[in-house]
mmCIF file of C-alpha atoms (C1' of nucleotides) in Angstrom:
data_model
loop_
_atom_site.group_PDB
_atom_site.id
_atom_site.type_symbol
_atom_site.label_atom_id
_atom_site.label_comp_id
_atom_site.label_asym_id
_atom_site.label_seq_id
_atom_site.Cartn_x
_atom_site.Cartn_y
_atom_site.Cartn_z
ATOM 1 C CA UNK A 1 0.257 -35.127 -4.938
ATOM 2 C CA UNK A 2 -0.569 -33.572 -1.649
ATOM 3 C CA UNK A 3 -3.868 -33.300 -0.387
ATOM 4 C CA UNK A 4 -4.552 -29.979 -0.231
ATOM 5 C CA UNK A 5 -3.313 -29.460 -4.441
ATOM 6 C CA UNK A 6 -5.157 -33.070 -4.808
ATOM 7 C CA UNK A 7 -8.600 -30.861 -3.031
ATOM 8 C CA UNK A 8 -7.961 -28.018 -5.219
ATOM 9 C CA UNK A 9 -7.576 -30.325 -8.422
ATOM 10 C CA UNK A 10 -10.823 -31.650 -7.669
ATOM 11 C CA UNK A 11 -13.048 -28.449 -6.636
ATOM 12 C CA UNK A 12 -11.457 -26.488 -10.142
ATOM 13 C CA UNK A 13 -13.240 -29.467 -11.933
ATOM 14 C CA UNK A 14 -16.678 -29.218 -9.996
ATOM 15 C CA UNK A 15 -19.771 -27.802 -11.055
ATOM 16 C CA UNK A 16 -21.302 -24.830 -9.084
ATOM 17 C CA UNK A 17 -23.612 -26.361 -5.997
ATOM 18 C CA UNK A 18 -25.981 -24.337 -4.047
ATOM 19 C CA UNK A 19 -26.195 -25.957 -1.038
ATOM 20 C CA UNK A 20 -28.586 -23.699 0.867
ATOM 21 C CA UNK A 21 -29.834 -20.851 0.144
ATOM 22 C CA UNK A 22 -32.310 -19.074 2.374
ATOM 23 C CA UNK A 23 -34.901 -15.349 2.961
ATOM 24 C CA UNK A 24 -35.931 -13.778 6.120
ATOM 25 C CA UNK A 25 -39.751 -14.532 6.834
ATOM 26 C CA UNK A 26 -39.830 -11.292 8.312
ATOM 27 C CA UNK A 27 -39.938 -7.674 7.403
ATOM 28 C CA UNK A 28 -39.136 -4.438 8.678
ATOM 29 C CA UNK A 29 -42.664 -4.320 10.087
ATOM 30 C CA UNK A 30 -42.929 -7.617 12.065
ATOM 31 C CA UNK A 31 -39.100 -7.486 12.731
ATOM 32 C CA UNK A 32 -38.248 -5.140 15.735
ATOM 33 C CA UNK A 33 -34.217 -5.929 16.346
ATOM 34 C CA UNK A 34 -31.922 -3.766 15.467
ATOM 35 C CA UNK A 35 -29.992 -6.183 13.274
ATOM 36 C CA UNK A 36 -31.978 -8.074 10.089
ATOM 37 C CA UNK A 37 -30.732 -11.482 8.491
ATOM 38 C CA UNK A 38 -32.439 -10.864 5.135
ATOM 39 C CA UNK A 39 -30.602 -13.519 3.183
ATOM 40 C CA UNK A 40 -28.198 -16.839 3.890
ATOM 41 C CA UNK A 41 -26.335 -19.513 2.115
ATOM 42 C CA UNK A 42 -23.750 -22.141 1.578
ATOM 43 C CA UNK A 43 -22.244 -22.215 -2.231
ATOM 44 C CA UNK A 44 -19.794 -24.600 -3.258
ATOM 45 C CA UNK A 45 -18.248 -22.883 -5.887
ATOM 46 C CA UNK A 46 -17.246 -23.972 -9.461
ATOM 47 C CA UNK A 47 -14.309 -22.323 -11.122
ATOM 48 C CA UNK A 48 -16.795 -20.121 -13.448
ATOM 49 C CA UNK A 49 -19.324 -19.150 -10.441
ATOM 50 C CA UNK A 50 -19.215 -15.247 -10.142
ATOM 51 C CA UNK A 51 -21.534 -12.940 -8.707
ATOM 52 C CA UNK A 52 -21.810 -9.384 -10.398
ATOM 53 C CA UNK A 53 -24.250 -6.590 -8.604
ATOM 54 C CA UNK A 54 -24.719 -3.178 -9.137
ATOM 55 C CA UNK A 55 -26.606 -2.520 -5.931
ATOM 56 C CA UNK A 56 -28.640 -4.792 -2.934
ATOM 57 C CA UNK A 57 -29.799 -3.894 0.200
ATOM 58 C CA UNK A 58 -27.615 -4.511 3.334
ATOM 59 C CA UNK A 59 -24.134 -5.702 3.782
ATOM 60 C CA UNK A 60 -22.570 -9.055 2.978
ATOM 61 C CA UNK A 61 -20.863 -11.199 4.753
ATOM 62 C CA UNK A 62 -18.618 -14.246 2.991
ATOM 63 C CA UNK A 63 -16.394 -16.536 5.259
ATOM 64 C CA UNK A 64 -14.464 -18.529 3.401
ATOM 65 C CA UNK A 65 -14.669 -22.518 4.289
ATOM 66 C CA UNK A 66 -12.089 -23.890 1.868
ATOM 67 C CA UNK A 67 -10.066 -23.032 -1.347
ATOM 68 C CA UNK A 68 -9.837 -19.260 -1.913
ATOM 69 C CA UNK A 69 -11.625 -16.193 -4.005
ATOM 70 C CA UNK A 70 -11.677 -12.622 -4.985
ATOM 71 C CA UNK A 71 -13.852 -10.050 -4.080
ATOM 72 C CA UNK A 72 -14.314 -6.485 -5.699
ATOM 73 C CA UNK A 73 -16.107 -3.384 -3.997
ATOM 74 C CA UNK A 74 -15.617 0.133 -6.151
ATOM 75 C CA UNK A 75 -11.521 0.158 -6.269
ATOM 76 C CA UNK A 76 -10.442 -2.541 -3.948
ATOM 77 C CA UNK A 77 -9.966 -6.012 -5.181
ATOM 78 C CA UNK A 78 -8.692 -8.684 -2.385
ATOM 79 C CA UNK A 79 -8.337 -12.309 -2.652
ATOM 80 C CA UNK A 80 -9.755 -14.506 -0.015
ATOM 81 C CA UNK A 81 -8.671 -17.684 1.691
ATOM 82 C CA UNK A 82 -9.951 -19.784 3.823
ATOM 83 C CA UNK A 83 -11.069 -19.089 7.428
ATOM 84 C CA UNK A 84 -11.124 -15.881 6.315
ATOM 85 C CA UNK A 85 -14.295 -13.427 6.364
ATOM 86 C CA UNK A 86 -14.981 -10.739 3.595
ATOM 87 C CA UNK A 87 -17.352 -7.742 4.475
ATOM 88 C CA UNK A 88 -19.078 -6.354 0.885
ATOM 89 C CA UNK A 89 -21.275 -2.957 1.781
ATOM 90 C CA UNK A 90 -23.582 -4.405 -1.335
ATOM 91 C CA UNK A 91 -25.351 -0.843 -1.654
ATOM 92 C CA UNK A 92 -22.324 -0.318 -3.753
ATOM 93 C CA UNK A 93 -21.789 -2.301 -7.329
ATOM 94 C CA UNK A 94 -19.385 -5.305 -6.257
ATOM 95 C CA UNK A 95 -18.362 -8.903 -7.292
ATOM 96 C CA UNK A 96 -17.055 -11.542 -6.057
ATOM 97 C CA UNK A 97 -15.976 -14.818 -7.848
ATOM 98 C CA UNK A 98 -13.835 -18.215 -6.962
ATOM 99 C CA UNK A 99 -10.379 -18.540 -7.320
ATOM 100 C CA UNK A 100 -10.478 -20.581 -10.893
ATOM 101 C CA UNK A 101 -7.497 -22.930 -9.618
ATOM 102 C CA UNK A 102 -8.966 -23.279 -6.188
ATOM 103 C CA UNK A 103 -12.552 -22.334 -5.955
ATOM 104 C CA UNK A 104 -14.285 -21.720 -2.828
ATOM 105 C CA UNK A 105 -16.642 -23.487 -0.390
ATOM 106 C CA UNK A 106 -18.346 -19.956 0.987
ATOM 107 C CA UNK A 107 -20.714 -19.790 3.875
ATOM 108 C CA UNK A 108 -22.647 -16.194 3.644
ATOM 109 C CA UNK A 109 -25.180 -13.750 5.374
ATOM 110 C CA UNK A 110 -26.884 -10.859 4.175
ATOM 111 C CA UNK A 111 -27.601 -8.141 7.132
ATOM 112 C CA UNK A 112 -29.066 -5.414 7.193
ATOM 113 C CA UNK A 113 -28.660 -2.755 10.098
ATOM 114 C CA UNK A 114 -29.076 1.315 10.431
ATOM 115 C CA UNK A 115 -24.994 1.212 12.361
ATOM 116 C CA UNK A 116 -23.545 -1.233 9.867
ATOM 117 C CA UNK A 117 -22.540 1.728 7.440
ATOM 118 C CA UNK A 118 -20.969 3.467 10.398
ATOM 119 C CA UNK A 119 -19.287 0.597 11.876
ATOM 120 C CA UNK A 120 -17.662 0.115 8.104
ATOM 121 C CA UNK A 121 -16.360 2.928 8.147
ATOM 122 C CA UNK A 122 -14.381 2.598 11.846
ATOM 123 C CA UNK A 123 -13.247 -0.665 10.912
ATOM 124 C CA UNK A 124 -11.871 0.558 7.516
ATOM 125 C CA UNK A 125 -13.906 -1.796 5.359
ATOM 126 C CA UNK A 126 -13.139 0.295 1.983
ATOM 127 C CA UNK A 127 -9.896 -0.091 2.326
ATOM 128 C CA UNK A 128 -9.575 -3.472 3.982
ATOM 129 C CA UNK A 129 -12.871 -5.931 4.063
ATOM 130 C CA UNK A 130 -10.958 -8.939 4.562
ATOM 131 C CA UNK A 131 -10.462 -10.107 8.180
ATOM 132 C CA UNK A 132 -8.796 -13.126 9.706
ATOM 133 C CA UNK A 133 -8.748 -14.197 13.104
ATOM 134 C CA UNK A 134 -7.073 -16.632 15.379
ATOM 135 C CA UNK A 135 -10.003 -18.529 16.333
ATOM 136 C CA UNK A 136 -11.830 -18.889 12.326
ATOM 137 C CA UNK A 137 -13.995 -21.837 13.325
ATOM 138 C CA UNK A 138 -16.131 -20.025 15.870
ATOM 139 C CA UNK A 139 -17.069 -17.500 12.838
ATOM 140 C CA UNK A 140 -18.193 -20.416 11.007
ATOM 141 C CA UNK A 141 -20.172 -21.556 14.205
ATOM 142 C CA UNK A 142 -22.227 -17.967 14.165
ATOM 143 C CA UNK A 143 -22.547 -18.109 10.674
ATOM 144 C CA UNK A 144 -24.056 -22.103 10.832
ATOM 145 C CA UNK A 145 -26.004 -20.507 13.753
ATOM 146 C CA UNK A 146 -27.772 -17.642 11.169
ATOM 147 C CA UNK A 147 -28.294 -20.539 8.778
ATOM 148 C CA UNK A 148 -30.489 -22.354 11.432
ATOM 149 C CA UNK A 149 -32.181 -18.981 12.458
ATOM 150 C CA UNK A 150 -33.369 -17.877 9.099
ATOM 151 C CA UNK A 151 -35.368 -20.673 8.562
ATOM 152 C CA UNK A 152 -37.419 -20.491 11.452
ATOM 153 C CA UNK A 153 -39.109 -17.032 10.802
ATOM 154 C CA UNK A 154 -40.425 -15.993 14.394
ATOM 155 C CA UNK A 155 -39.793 -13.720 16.928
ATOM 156 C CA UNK A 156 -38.015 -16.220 18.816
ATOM 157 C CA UNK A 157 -35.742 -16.776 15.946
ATOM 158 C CA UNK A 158 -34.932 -13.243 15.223
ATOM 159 C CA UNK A 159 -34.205 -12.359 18.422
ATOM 160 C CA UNK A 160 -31.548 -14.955 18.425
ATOM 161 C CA UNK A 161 -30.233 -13.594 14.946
ATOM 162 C CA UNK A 162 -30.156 -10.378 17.155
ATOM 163 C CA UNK A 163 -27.371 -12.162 19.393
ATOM 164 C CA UNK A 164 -25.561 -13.836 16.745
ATOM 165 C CA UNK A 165 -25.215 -10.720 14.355
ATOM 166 C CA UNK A 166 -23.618 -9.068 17.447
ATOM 167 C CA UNK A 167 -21.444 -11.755 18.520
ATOM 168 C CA UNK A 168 -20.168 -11.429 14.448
ATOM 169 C CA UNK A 169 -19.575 -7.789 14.818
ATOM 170 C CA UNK A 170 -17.920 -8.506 18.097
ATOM 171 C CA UNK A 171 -14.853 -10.601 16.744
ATOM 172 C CA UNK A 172 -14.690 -7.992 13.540
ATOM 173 C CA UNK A 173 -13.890 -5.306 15.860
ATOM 174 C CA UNK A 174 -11.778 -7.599 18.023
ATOM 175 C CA UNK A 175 -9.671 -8.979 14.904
ATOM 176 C CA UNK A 176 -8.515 -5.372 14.438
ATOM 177 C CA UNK A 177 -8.598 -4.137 17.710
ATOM 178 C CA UNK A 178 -4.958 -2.753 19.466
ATOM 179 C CA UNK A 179 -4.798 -6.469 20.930
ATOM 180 C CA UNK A 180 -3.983 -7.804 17.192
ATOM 181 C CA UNK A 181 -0.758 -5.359 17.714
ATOM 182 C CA UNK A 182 2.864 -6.300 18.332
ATOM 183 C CA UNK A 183 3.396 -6.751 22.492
ATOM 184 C CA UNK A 184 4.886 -3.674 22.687
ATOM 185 C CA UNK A 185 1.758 -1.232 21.971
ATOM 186 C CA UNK A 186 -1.083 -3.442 22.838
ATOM 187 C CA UNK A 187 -3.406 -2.087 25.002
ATOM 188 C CA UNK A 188 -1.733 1.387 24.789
ATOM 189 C CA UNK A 189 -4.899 3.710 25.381
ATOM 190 C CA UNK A 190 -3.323 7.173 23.555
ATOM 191 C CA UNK A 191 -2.489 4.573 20.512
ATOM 192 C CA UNK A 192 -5.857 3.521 20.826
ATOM 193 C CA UNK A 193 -7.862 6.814 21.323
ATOM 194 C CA UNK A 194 -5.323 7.986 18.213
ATOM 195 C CA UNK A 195 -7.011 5.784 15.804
ATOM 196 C CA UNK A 196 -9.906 6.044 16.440
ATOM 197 C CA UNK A 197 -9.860 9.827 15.926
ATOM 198 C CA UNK A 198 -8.041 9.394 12.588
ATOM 199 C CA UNK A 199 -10.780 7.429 11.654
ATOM 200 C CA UNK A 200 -13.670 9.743 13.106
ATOM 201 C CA UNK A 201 -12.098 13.190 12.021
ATOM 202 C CA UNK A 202 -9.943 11.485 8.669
ATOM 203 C CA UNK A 203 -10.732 14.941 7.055
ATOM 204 C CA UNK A 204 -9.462 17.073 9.434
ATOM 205 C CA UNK A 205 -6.371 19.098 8.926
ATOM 206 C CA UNK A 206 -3.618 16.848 10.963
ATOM 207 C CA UNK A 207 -0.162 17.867 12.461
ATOM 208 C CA UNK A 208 2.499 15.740 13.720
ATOM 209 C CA UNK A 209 1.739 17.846 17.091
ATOM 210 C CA UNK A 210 -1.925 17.230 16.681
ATOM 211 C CA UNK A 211 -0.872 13.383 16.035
ATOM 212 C CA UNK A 212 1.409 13.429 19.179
ATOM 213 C CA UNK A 213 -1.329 15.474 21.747
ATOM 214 C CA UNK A 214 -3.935 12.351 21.197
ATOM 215 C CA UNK A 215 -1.525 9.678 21.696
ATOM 216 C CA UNK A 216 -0.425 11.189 24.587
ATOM 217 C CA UNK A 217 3.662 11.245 23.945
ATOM 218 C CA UNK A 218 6.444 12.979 22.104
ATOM 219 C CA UNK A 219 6.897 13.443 18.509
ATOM 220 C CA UNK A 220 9.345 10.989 18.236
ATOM 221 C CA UNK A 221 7.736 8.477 20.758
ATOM 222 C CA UNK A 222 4.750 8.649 18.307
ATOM 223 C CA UNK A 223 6.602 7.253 15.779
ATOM 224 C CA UNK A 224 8.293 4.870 16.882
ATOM 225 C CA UNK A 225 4.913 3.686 18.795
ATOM 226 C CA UNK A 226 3.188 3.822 15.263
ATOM 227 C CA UNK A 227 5.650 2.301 12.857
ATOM 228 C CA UNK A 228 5.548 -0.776 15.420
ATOM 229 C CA UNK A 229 2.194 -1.108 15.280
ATOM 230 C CA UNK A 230 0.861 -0.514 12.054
ATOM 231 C CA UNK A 231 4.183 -0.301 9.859
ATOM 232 C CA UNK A 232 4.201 2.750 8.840
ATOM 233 C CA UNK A 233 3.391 6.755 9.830
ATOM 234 C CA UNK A 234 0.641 8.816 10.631
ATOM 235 C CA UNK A 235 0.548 10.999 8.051
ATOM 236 C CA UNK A 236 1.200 7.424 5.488
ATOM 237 C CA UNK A 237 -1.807 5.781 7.250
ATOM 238 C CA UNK A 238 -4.152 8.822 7.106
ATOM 239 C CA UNK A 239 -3.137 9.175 3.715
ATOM 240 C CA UNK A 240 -3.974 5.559 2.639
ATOM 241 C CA UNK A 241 -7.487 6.045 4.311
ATOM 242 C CA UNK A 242 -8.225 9.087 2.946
ATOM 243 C CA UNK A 243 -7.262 7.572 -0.820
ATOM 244 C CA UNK A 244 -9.890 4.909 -0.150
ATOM 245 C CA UNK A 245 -12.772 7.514 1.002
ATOM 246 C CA UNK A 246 -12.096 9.177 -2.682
ATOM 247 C CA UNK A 247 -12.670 6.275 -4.337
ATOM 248 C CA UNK A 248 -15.229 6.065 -2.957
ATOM 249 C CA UNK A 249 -16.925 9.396 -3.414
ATOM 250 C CA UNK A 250 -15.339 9.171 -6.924
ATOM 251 C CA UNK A 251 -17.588 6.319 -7.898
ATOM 252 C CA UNK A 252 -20.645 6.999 -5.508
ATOM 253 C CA UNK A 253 -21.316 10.829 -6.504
ATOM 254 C CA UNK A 254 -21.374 13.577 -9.186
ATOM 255 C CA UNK A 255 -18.927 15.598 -7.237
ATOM 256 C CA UNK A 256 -15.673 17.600 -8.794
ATOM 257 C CA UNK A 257 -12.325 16.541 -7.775
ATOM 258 C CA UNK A 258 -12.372 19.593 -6.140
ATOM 259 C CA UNK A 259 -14.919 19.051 -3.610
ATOM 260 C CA UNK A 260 -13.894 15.469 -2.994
ATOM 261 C CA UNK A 261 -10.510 16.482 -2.486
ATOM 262 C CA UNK A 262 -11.686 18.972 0.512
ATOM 263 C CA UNK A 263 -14.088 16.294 1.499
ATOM 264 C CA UNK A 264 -10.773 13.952 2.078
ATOM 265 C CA UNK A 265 -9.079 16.457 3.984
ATOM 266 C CA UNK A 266 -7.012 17.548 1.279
ATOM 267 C CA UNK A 267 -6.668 21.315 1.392
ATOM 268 C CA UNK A 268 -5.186 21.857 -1.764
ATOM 269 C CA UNK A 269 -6.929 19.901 -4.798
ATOM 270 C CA UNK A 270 -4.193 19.864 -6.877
ATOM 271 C CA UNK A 271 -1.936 18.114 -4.689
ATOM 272 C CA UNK A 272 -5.037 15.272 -4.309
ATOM 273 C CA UNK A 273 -4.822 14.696 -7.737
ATOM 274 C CA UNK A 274 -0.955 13.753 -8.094
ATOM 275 C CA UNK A 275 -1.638 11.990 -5.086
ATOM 276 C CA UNK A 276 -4.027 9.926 -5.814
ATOM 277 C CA UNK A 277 -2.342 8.907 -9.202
ATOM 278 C CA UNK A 278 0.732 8.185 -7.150
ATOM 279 C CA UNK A 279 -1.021 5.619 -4.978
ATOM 280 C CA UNK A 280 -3.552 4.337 -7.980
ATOM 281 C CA UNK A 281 -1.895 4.943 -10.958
ATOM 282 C CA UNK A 282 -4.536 6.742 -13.015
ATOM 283 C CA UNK A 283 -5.752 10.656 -12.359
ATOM 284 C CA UNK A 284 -9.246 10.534 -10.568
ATOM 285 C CA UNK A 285 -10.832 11.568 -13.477
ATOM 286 C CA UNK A 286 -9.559 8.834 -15.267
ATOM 287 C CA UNK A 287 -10.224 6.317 -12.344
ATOM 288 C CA UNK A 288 -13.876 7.684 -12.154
ATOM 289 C CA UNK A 289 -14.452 6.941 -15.941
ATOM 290 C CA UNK A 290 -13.072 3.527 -15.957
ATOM 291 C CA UNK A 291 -15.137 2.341 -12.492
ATOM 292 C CA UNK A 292 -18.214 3.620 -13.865
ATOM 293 C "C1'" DT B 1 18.502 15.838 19.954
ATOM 294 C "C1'" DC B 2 19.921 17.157 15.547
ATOM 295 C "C1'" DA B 3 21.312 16.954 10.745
ATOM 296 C "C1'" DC B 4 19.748 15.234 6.623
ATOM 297 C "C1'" DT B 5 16.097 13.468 3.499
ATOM 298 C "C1'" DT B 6 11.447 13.253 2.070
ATOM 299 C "C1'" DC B 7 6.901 15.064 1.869
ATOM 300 C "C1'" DG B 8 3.095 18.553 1.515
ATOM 301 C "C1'" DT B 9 1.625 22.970 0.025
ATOM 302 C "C1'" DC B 10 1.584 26.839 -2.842
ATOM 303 C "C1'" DC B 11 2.097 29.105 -7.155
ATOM 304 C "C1'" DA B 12 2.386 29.477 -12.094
ATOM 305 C "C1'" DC B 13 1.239 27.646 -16.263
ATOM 306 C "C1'" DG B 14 -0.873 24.840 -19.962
ATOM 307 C "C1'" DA B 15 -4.346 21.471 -21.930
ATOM 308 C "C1'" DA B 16 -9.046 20.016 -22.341
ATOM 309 C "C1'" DT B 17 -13.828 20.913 -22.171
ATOM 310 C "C1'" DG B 18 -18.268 23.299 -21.997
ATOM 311 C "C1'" DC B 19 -20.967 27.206 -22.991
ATOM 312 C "C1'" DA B 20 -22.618 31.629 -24.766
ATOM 313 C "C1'" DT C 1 -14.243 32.260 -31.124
ATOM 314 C "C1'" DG C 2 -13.444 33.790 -26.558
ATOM 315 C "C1'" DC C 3 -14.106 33.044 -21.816
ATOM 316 C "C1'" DA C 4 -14.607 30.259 -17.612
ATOM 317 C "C1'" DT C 5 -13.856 26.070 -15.324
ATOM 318 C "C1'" DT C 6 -11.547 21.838 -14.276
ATOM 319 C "C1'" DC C 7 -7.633 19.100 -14.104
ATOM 320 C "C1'" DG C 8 -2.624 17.930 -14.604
ATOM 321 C "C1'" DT C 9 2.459 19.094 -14.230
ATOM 322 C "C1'" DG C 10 6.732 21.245 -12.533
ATOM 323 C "C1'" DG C 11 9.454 24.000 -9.327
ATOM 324 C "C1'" DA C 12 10.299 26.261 -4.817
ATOM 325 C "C1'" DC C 13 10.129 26.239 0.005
ATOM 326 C "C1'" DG C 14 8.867 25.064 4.641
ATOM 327 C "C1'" DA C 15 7.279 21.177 7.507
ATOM 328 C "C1'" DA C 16 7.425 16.379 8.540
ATOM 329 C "C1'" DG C 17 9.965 12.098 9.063
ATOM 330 C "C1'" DT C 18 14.188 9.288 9.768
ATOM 331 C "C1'" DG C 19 18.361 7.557 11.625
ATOM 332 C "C1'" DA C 20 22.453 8.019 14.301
#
DNA sequence: TCACTTCGTCCACGAATGCA
DNA sequence: TGCATTCGTGGACGAAGTGA
């Protein structure tokens, strides 16, 4: 048998352990950084270890040390593996839960921050919160670094989380950043300053000349520039993001289609509806009814 | 660049639901 | 029971997207 199926074998048989498990000492009051570790641990998962919230302050953070899990945040379910990091906005009912053939050795933080909501949303959490990166083991180094800061509870200490919490959010961004892309458009500023208006101004009405004007080139440049990069079009991208900000709203709020149709960007409600049960396969009414 | 295909929007209509 | 509102479906047409 291999190894790594002979290491799987044996962590599916394993009982849950708790390796570490840790609080911040300090509160909002005594605490005067901008980012707060309120929570850290190390779980080695059994294969019936799951974690079911409806809402906790903060956002988590899970990287993934060995085996492999799932993770659920209002629509999205993604599977994990390892050297892989999963960012859960907690606010928000969620789960997550080893793979039962290959559960997971998880290193984890709990952070709170007033820009953490914001930054989500630019780095298209909702829709994506798994990242992977080409360097995974100096994650794990800031994560074993929070571990070590959390128990202190001082000044000292949480100034330090302060540096750490930003070095995280610092490869997040970088792991999706234009230098991820293929040769060909990295570093291409118009490509660049494009996405990152989509993801400002997702509910705006958008044009293929709107499209083109912010990148900076033709129609047909744009295009081809795009489908390099991210596989797909504009219009397919924005519409995939704008999907994931209904579900969103769908779950979060009392709102009518309607209104979270126009609060998508979709001008015409109607068409949101067969749209959304094109990419999700159930009506948003229906979705709404079975998420809740 | 251009012809062809696919998509997005609008309109009309019907079903389901809530309320007076 | 009738009316208003919300949501879903189908067809037509212009705009967007694709490939040569």
């Amino acid at each position: 048998m291999p190894a790594s199926a002979e290491g799987a074998l044996r962590r599916s048989l394993r009982v849950t352990r708790i390796v570490n498990s840790y609080y911040s000492g300090l509160d909002n009051r005594t605490n005067p950084f901008n980012y707060r570790l309120l929570r850290a641990g190390w779980i080695m998962a059994g294969a019936d270890y799951r974690i079911e919230r409806a809402s906790v302050p903060g956002h988590e953070f899970i990287f993934c040390l060995e085996g492999a899990g799932y993770v659920r945040i209002a629509a999205t379910l993604a599977r994990v593996e390892a050297g892989q990091l999963v960012w859960l906005p907690v606010e928000r009912p969620h789960a997550h839960y080893p793979d039962p053939a290959n559960p997971w050795d998880i290193l984890w933080l709990r952070i709170e921050s007033p820009n953490l909501g914001r930054l989500a949303t630019v780095l298209s959490v909702d829709s994506d919160p798994v990242f992977r990166f080409a360097t995974p083991d100096d994650v794990r180094r800031l994560f074993e670094e929070a571990l070590g800061q959390i128990q202190q509870h001082s000044l000292v200490a949480a100034a330090a989380t302060e540096r750490t919490a930003a070095g995280l959010m610092e490869r997040l961004i970088d792991s999706r950043s234009t230098r991820a892309l293929e040769p060909a458009v990295a570093g291409h500023r118009g490509l660049a300053g494009l996405m990152q208006e989509m993801h400002l101004h997702y509910n705006d009405v958008w044009t293929t000349e709107r499209f083109a004007e912010t990148c900076r080139v033709s129609k047909s440049h744009l295009f081809r520039l795009f489908k390099l990069a991210f596989g797909q079009t504009p219009n397919a991208w924005l519409r995939g993001y704008r999907i994931a900000q209904a579900k969103r709203l769908l779950v979060e709020t009392d709102e009518s289609i309607g209104v979270i149709a126009r609060r998508v960007g979709y001008e015409d409600p109607l068409y949101f509806s067969r749209d959304f049960k094109r990419v999700v396969g159930l009506p948003p009414s229906r979705f709404r009814d079975l998420e809740r």
